[in-house]
Tab-separated table of C-alpha atoms and ligand atoms in Angstrom:
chain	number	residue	atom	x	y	z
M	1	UNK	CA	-22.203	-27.828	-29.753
M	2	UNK	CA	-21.131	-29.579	-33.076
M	3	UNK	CA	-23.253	-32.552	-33.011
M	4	UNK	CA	-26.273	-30.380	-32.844
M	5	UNK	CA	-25.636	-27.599	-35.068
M	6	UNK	CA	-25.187	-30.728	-37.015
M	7	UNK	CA	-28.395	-32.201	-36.407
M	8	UNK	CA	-30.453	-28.823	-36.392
M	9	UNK	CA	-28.558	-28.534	-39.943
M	10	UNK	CA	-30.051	-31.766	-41.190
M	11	UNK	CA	-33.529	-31.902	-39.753
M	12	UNK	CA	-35.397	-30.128	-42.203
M	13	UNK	CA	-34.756	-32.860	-44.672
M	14	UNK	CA	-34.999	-35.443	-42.524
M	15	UNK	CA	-38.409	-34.543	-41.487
M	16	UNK	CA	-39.317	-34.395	-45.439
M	17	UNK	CA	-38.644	-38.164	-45.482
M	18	UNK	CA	-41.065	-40.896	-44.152
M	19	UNK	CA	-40.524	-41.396	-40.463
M	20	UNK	CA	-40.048	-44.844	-40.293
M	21	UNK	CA	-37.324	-44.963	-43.262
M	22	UNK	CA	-35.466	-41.927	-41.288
M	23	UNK	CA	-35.371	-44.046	-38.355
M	24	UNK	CA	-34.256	-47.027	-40.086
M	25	UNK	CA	-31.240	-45.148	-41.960
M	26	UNK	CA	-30.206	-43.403	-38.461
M	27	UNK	CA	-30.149	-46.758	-36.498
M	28	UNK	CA	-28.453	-48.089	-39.707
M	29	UNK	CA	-25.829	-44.853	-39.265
M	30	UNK	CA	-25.887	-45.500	-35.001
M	31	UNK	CA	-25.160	-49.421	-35.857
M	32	UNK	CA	-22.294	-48.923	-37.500
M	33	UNK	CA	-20.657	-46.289	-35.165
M	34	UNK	CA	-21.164	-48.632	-32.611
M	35	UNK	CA	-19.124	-51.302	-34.176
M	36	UNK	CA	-15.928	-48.828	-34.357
M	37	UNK	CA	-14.779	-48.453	-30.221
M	38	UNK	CA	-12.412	-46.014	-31.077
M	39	UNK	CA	-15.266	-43.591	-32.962
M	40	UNK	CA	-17.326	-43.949	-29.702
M	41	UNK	CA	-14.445	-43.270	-27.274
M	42	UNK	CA	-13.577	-40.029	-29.146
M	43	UNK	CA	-17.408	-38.982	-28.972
M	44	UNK	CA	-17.982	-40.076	-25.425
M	45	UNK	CA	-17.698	-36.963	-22.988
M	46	UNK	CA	-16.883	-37.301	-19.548
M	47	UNK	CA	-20.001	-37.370	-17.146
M	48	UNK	CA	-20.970	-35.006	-14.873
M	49	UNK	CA	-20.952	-36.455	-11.571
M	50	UNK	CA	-23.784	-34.561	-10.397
M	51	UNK	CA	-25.870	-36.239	-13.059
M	52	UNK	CA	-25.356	-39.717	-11.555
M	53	UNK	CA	-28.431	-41.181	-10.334
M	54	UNK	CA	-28.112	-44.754	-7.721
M	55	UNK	CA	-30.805	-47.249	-8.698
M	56	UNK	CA	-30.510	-51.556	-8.322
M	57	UNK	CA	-27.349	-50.851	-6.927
M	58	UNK	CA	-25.723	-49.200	-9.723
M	59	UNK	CA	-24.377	-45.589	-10.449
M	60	UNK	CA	-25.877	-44.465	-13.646
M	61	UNK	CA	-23.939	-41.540	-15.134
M	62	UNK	CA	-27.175	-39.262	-16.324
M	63	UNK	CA	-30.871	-39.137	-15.582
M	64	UNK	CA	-32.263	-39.862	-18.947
M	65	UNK	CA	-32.188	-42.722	-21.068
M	66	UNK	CA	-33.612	-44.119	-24.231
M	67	UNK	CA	-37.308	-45.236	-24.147
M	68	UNK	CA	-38.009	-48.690	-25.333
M	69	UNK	CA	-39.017	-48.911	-29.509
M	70	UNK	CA	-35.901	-46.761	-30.550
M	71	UNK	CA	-33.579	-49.218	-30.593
M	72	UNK	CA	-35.551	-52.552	-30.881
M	73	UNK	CA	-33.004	-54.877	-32.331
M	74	UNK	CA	-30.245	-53.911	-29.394
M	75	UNK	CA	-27.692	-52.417	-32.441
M	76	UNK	CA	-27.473	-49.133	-31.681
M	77	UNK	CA	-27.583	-49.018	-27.304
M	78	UNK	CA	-23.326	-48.152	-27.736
M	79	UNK	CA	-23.577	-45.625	-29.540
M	80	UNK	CA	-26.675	-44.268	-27.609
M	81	UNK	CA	-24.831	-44.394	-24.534
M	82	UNK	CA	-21.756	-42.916	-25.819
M	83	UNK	CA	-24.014	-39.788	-27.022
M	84	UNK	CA	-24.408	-39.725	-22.951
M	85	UNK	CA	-27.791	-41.072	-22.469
M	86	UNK	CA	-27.732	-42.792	-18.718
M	87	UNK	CA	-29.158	-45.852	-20.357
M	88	UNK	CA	-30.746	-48.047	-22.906
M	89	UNK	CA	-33.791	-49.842	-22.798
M	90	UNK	CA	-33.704	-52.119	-26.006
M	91	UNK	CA	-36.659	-54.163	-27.706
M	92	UNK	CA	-39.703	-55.062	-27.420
M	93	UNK	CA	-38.435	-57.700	-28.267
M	94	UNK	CA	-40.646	-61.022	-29.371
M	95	UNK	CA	-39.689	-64.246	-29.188
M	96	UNK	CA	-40.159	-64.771	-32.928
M	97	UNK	CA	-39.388	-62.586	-35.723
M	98	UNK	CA	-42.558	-60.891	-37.099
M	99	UNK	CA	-43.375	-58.345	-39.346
M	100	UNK	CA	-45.427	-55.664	-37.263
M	101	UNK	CA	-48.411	-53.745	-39.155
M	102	UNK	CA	-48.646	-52.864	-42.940
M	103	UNK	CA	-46.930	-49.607	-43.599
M	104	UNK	CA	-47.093	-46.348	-43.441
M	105	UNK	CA	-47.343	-46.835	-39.374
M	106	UNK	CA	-45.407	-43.885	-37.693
M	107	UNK	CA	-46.654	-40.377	-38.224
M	108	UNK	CA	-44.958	-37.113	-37.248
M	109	UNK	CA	-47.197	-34.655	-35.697
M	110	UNK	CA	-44.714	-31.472	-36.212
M	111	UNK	CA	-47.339	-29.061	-34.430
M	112	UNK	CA	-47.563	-30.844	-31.171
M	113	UNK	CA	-44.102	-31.868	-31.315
M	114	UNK	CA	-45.400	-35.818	-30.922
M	115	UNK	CA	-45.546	-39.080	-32.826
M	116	UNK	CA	-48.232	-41.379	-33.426
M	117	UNK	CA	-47.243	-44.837	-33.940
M	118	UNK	CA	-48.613	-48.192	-34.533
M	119	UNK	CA	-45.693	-50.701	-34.976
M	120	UNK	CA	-47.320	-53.817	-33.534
M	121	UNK	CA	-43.597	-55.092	-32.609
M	122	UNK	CA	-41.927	-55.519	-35.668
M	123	UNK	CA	-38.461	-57.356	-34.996
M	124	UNK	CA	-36.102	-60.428	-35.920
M	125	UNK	CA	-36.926	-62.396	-33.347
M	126	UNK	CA	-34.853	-62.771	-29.639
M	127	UNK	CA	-32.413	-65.142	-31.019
M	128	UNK	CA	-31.147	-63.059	-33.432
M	129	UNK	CA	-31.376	-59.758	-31.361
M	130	UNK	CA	-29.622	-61.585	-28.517
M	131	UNK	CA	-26.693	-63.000	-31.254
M	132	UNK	CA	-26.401	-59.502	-32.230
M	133	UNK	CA	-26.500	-57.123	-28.899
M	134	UNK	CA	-24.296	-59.252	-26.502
M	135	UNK	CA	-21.269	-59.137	-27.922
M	136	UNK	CA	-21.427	-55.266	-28.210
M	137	UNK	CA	-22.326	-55.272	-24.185
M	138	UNK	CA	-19.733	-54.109	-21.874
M	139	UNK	CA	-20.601	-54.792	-18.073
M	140	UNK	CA	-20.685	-51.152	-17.143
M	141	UNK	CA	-23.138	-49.997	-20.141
M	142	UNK	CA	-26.849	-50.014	-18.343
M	143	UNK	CA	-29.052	-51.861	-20.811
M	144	UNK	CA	-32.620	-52.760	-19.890
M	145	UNK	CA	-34.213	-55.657	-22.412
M	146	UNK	CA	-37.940	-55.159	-23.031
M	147	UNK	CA	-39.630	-58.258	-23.920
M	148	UNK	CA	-42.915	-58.457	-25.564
M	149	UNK	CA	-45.679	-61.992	-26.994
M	150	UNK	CA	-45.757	-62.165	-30.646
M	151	UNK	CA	-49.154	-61.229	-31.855
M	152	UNK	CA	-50.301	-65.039	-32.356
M	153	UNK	CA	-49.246	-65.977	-28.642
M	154	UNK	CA	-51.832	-63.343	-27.417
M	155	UNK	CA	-54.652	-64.666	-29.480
M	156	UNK	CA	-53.908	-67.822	-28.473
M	157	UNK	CA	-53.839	-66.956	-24.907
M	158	UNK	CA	-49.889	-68.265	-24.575
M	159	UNK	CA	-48.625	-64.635	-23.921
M	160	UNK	CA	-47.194	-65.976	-20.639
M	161	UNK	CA	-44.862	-68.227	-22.078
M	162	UNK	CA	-43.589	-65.770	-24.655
M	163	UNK	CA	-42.434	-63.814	-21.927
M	164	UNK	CA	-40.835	-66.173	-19.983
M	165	UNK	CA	-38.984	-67.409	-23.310
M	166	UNK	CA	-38.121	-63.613	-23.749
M	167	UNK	CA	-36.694	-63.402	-20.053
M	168	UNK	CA	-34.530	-66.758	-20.446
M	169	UNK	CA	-33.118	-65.710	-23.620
M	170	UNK	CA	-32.352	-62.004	-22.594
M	171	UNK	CA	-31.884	-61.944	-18.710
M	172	UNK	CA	-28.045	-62.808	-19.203
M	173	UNK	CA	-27.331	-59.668	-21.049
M	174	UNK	CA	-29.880	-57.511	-19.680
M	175	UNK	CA	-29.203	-54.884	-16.642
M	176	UNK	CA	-33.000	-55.253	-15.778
M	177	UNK	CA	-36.086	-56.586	-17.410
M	178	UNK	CA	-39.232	-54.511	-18.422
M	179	UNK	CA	-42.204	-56.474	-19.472
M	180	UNK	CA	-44.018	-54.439	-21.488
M	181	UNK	CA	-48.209	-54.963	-21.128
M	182	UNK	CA	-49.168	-51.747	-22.174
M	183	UNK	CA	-48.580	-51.634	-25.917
M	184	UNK	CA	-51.512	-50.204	-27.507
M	185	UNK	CA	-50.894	-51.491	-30.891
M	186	UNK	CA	-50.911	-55.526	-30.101
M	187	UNK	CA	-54.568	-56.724	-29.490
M	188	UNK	CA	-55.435	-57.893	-26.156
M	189	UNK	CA	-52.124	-57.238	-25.007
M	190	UNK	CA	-53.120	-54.372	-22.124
M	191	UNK	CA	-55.336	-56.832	-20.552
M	192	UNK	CA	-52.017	-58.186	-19.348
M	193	UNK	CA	-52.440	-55.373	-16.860
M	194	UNK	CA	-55.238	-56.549	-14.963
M	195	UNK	CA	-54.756	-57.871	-11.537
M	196	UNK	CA	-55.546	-61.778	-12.332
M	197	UNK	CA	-53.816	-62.031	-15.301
M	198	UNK	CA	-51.043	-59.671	-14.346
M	199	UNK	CA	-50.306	-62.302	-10.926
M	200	UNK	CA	-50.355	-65.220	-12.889
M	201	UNK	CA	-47.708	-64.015	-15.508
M	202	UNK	CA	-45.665	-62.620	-13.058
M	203	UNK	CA	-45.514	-65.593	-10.561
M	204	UNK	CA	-44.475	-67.264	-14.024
M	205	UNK	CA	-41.793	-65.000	-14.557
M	206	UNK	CA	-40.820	-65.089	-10.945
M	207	UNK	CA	-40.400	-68.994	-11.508
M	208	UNK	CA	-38.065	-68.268	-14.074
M	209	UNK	CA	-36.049	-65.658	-12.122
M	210	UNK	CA	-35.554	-68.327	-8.912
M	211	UNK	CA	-34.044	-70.640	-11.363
M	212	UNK	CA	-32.218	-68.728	-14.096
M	213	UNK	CA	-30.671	-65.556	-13.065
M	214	UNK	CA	-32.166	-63.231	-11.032
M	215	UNK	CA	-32.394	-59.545	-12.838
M	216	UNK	CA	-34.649	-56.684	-11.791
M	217	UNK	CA	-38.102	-57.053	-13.445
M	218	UNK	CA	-40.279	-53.858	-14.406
M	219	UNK	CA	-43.267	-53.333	-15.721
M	220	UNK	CA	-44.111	-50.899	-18.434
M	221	UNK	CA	-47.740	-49.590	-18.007
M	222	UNK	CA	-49.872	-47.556	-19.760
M	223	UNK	CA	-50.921	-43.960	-19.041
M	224	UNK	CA	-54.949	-44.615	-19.937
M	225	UNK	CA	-55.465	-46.930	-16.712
M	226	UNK	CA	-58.696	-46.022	-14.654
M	227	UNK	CA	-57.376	-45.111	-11.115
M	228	UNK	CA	-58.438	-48.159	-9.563
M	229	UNK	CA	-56.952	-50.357	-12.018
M	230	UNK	CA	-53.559	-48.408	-11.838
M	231	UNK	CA	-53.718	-49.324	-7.732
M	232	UNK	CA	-54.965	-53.272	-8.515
M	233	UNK	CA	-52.047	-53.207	-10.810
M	234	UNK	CA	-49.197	-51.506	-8.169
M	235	UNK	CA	-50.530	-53.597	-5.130
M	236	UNK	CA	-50.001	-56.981	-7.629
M	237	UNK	CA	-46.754	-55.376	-8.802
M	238	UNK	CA	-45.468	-55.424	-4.834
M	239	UNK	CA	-47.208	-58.404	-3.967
M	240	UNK	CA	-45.289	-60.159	-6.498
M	241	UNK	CA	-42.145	-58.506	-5.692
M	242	UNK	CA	-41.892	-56.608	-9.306
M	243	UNK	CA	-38.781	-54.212	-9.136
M	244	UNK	CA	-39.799	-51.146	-10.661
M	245	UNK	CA	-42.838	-49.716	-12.876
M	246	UNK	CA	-42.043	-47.783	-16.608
M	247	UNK	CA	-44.910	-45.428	-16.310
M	248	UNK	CA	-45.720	-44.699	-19.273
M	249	UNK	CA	-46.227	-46.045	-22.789
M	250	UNK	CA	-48.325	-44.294	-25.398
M	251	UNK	CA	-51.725	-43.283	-25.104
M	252	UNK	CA	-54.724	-43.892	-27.317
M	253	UNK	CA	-56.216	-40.820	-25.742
M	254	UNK	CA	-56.365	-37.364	-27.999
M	255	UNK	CA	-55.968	-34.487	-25.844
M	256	UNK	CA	-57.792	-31.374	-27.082
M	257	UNK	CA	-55.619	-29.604	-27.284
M	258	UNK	CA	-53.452	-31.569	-30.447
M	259	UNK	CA	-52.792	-29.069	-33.419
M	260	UNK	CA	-51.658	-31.767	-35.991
M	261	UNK	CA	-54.031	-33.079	-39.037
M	262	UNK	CA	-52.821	-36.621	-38.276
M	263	UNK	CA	-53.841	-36.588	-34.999
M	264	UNK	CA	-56.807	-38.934	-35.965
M	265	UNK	CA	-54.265	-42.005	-37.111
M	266	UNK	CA	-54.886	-44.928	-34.992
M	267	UNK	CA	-52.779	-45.799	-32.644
M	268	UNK	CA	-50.414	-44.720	-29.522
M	269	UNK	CA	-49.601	-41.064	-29.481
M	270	UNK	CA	-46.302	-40.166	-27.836
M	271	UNK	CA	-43.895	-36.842	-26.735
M	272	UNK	CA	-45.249	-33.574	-24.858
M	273	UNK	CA	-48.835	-34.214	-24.829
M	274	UNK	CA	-48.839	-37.269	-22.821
M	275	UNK	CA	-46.807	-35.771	-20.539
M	276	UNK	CA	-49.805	-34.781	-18.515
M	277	UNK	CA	-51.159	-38.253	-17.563
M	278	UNK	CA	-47.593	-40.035	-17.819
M	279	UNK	CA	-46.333	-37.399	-14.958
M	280	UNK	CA	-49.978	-37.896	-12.998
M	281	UNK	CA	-49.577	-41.918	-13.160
M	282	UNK	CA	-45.472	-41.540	-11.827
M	283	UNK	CA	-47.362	-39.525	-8.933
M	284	UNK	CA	-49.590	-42.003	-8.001
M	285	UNK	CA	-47.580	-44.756	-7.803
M	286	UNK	CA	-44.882	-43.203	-5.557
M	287	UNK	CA	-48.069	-41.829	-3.525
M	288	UNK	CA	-49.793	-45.130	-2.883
M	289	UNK	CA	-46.185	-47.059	-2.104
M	290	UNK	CA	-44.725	-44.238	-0.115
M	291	UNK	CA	-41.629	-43.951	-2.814
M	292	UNK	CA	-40.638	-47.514	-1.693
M	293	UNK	CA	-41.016	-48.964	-5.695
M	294	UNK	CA	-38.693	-46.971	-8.171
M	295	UNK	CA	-39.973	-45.628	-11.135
M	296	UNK	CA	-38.612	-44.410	-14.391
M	297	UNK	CA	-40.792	-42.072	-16.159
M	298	UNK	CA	-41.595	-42.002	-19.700
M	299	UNK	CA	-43.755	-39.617	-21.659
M	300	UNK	CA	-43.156	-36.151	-22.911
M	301	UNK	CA	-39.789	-36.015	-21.564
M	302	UNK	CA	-37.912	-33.624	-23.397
M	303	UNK	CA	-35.593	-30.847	-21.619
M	304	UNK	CA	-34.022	-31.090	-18.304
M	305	UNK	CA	-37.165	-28.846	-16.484
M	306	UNK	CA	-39.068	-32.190	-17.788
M	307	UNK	CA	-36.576	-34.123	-16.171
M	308	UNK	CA	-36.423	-32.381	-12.824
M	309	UNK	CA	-40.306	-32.266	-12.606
M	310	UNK	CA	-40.538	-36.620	-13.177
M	311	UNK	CA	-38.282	-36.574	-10.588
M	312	UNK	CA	-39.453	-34.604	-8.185
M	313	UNK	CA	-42.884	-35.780	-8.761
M	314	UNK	CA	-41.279	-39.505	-8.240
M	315	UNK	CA	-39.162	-41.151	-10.601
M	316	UNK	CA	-35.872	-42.541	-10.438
M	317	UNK	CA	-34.830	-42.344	-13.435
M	318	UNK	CA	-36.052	-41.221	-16.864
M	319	UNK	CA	-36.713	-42.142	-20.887
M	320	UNK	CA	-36.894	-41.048	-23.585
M	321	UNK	CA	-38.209	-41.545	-27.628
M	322	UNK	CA	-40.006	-39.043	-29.119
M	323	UNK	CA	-38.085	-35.810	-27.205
M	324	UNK	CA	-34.694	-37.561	-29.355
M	325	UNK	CA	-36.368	-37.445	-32.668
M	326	UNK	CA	-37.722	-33.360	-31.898
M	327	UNK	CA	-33.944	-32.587	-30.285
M	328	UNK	CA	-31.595	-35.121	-32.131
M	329	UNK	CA	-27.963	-36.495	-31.200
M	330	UNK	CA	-27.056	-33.649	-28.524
M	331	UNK	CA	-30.410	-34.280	-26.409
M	332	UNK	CA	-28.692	-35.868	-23.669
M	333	UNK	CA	-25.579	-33.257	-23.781
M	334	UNK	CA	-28.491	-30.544	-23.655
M	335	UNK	CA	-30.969	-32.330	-21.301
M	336	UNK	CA	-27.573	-32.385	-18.688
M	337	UNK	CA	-26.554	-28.702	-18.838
M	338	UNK	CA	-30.360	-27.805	-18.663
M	339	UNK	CA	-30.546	-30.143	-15.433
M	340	UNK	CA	-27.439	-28.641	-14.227
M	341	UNK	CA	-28.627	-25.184	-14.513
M	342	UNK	CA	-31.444	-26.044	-12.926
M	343	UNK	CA	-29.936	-27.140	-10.099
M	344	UNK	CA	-27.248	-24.275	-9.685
M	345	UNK	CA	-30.276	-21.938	-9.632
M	346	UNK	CA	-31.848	-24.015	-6.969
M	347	UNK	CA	-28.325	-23.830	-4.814
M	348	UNK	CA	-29.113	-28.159	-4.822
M	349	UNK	CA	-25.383	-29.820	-5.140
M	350	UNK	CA	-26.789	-32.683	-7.256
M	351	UNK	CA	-29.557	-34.846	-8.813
M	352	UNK	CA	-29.553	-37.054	-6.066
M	353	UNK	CA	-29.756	-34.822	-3.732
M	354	UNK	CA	-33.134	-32.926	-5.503
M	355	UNK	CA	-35.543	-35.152	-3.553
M	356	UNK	CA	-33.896	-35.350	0.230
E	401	LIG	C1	-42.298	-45.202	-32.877
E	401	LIG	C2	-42.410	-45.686	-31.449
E	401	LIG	C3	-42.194	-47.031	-31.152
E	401	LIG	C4	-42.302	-47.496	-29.847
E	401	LIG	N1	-42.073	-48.815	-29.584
E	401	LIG	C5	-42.127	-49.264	-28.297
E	401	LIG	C6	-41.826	-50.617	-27.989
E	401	LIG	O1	-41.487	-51.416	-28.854
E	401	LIG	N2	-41.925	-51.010	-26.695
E	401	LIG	C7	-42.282	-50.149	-25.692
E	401	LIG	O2	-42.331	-50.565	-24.520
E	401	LIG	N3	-42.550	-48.856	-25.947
E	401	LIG	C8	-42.478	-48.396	-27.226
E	401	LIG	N4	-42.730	-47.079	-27.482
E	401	LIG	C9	-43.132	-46.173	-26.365
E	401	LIG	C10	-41.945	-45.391	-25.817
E	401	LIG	O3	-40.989	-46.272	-25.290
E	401	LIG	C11	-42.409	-44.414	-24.707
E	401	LIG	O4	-42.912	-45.152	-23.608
E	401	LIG	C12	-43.488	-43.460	-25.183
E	401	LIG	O5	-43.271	-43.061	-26.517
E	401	LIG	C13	-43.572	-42.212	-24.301
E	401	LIG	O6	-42.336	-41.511	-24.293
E	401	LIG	P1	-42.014	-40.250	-25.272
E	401	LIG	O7	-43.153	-39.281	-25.101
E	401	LIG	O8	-40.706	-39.745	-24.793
E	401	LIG	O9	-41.957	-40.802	-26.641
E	401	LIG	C14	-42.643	-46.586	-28.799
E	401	LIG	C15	-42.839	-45.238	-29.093
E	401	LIG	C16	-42.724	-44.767	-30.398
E	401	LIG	C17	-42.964	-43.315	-30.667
């Protein structure tokens, strides 16, 4: 496959370079293709249609899709989904531009093929992300908007109202709507999670919904919950007719087993060794509501085994961020043949079909 003898070709020197300016000059590249619709219709491949997964009522050509944090400013989600990634979740997005933590704040920890990160939601604002990302939506690309409070609105105890200013201005575009609680790098901003203050946001956001546009709201969650906060937080979650749960975000948990010297950087680590927990917390959830709330799974994600197991173990759908920056460009081309080998060797006709 060109695009990732291309990418293995490349690597090397891209993992020389500081993580966050690689990022920055591959969204930069990914922005730009997805300005030029005639670049992305000769890279787009045809779907498999065994890959296509049902969820809200749509068909959504492949399992996996991009993790919130990759592409926060919604300009690279075209491109993205013409590389065949199922879908895009784009943000966090905050309803003001702010600047995030000082620098360096994403690490690369080769050994353990993971990332530690500490961004603390650097962005341009929704205004401007919105401005930019709408136009460049088509009504059959699957783009979820994650919305986040700026850092000052959760000392100040307004994080509510960010979020419903973050649903207004984003619920027109958006396929479905994560709110995303369970950043590890915003102070204060997982209490969100807990049951009181959890209700009381979402009965805000519900508000909204009944008189703006209703879209499907998620939750993203965190994989470090204690058990019996993770069930305060799905009964709340059904109670207040949430749509879905994004389990998980990053952990601030060090498994033993991490090779890397940077494993001691604060802040959320991210790719295989999560896994563990993020696959344990998609169990629970479709345990305690008897499958009735989807979930996508995040965490670790990174060949189509990975896939297959989220799914069987729960999920709808899944995401992914760190598995893209270990496999590159081809990682949903792979990710599908892997799934669809899987499947052949199972004699199972289809995704969809893995779970009945
Ligand atoms: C550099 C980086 C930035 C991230 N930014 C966000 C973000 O803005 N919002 C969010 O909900 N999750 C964010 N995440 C978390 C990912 O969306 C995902 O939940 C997590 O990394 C686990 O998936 P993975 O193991 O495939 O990376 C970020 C992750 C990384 C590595």
């Amino acid at each position: 496959m060109m695009l990732d003898r291309l990418y293995q070709t490349v690597k090397p020197a891209l993992f020389r370079q500081d993580p966050e300016t690689v990022h920055d000059r591959v969204m930069a590249a990914l922005d730009l293709l997805s300005r030029d619709p005639d670049k992305l219709d000769r890279i787009a491949a045809e779907p498999d249609p065994r890959l296509t997964v049902s969820l809200f009522g749509l068909d959504i050509p492949h399992p996996l899709g991009i993790a919130a944090g990759l592409d926060k400013n919604g300009v690279a989600f075209p491109a993205l989904l013409a590389l065949g990634f199922g879908h895009v979740e784009i943000g966090t997005v905050t309803p003001r531009p702010q600047e995030g933590n000082p620098k360096p704040r994403v690490f690369r920890l080769v050994e353990d093929r993971a990332l530690i990160n500490r961004m603390g939601f650097p962005g341009r604002g929704v205004s401007e992300v919105v401005a930019q990302a709408a136009p460049r939506k088509q009504s059959k690309m699957v783009v979820g908007c994650n919305i986040g409070p700026n850092k000052a609105s959760v000392e100040s105890g307004t994080a509510t109202e960010d979020l419903v200013t973050g649903y207004r201005a984003m619920a027109s575009m958006a396929t479905w709507v994560t709110v995303n609680v369970s950043s590890p790098n915003t102070a204060n901003l997982r209490s969100l999670q807990h049951k009181t203050a959890l209700r009381e946001m979402l009965t805000a956001l519900n508000e909204e919904r009944r008189s703006l546009v209703w879209r499907p709201l998620l939750v993203k969650i965190s994989p470090d919950l204690e058990p019996a906060q993770l069930d305060d937080l799905i009964d709340v979650a059904i109670e207040c007719q949430v749509d879905g749960l994004i389990a998980t975000n990053t952990t601030i948990s060090r498994p033993a087993s991490l090779k890397s010297h940077l494993r001691d950087q604060t802040g959320g680590l991210s790719g295989p060794p999560v896994a563990a927990l993020a696959v344990a917390t998609v169990r629970r959830i479709a345990e305690r509501t008897n499958g009735a709330l989807p979930i996508i799974a995040a965490g670790g994600i990174e060949t189509g085994a990975d896939v297959v197991a989220a799914i069987e173990a729960g999920a709808s759908l899944c995401q992914t961020y760190t598995g893209f920056i270990y496999r590159g460009l081809a990682m949903a081309r792979l990710v599908g043949a892997e799934i669809i080998a899987e499947l052949d060797r199972r004699g199972v006709s289809s995704i969809a079909n893995l779970r009945s």
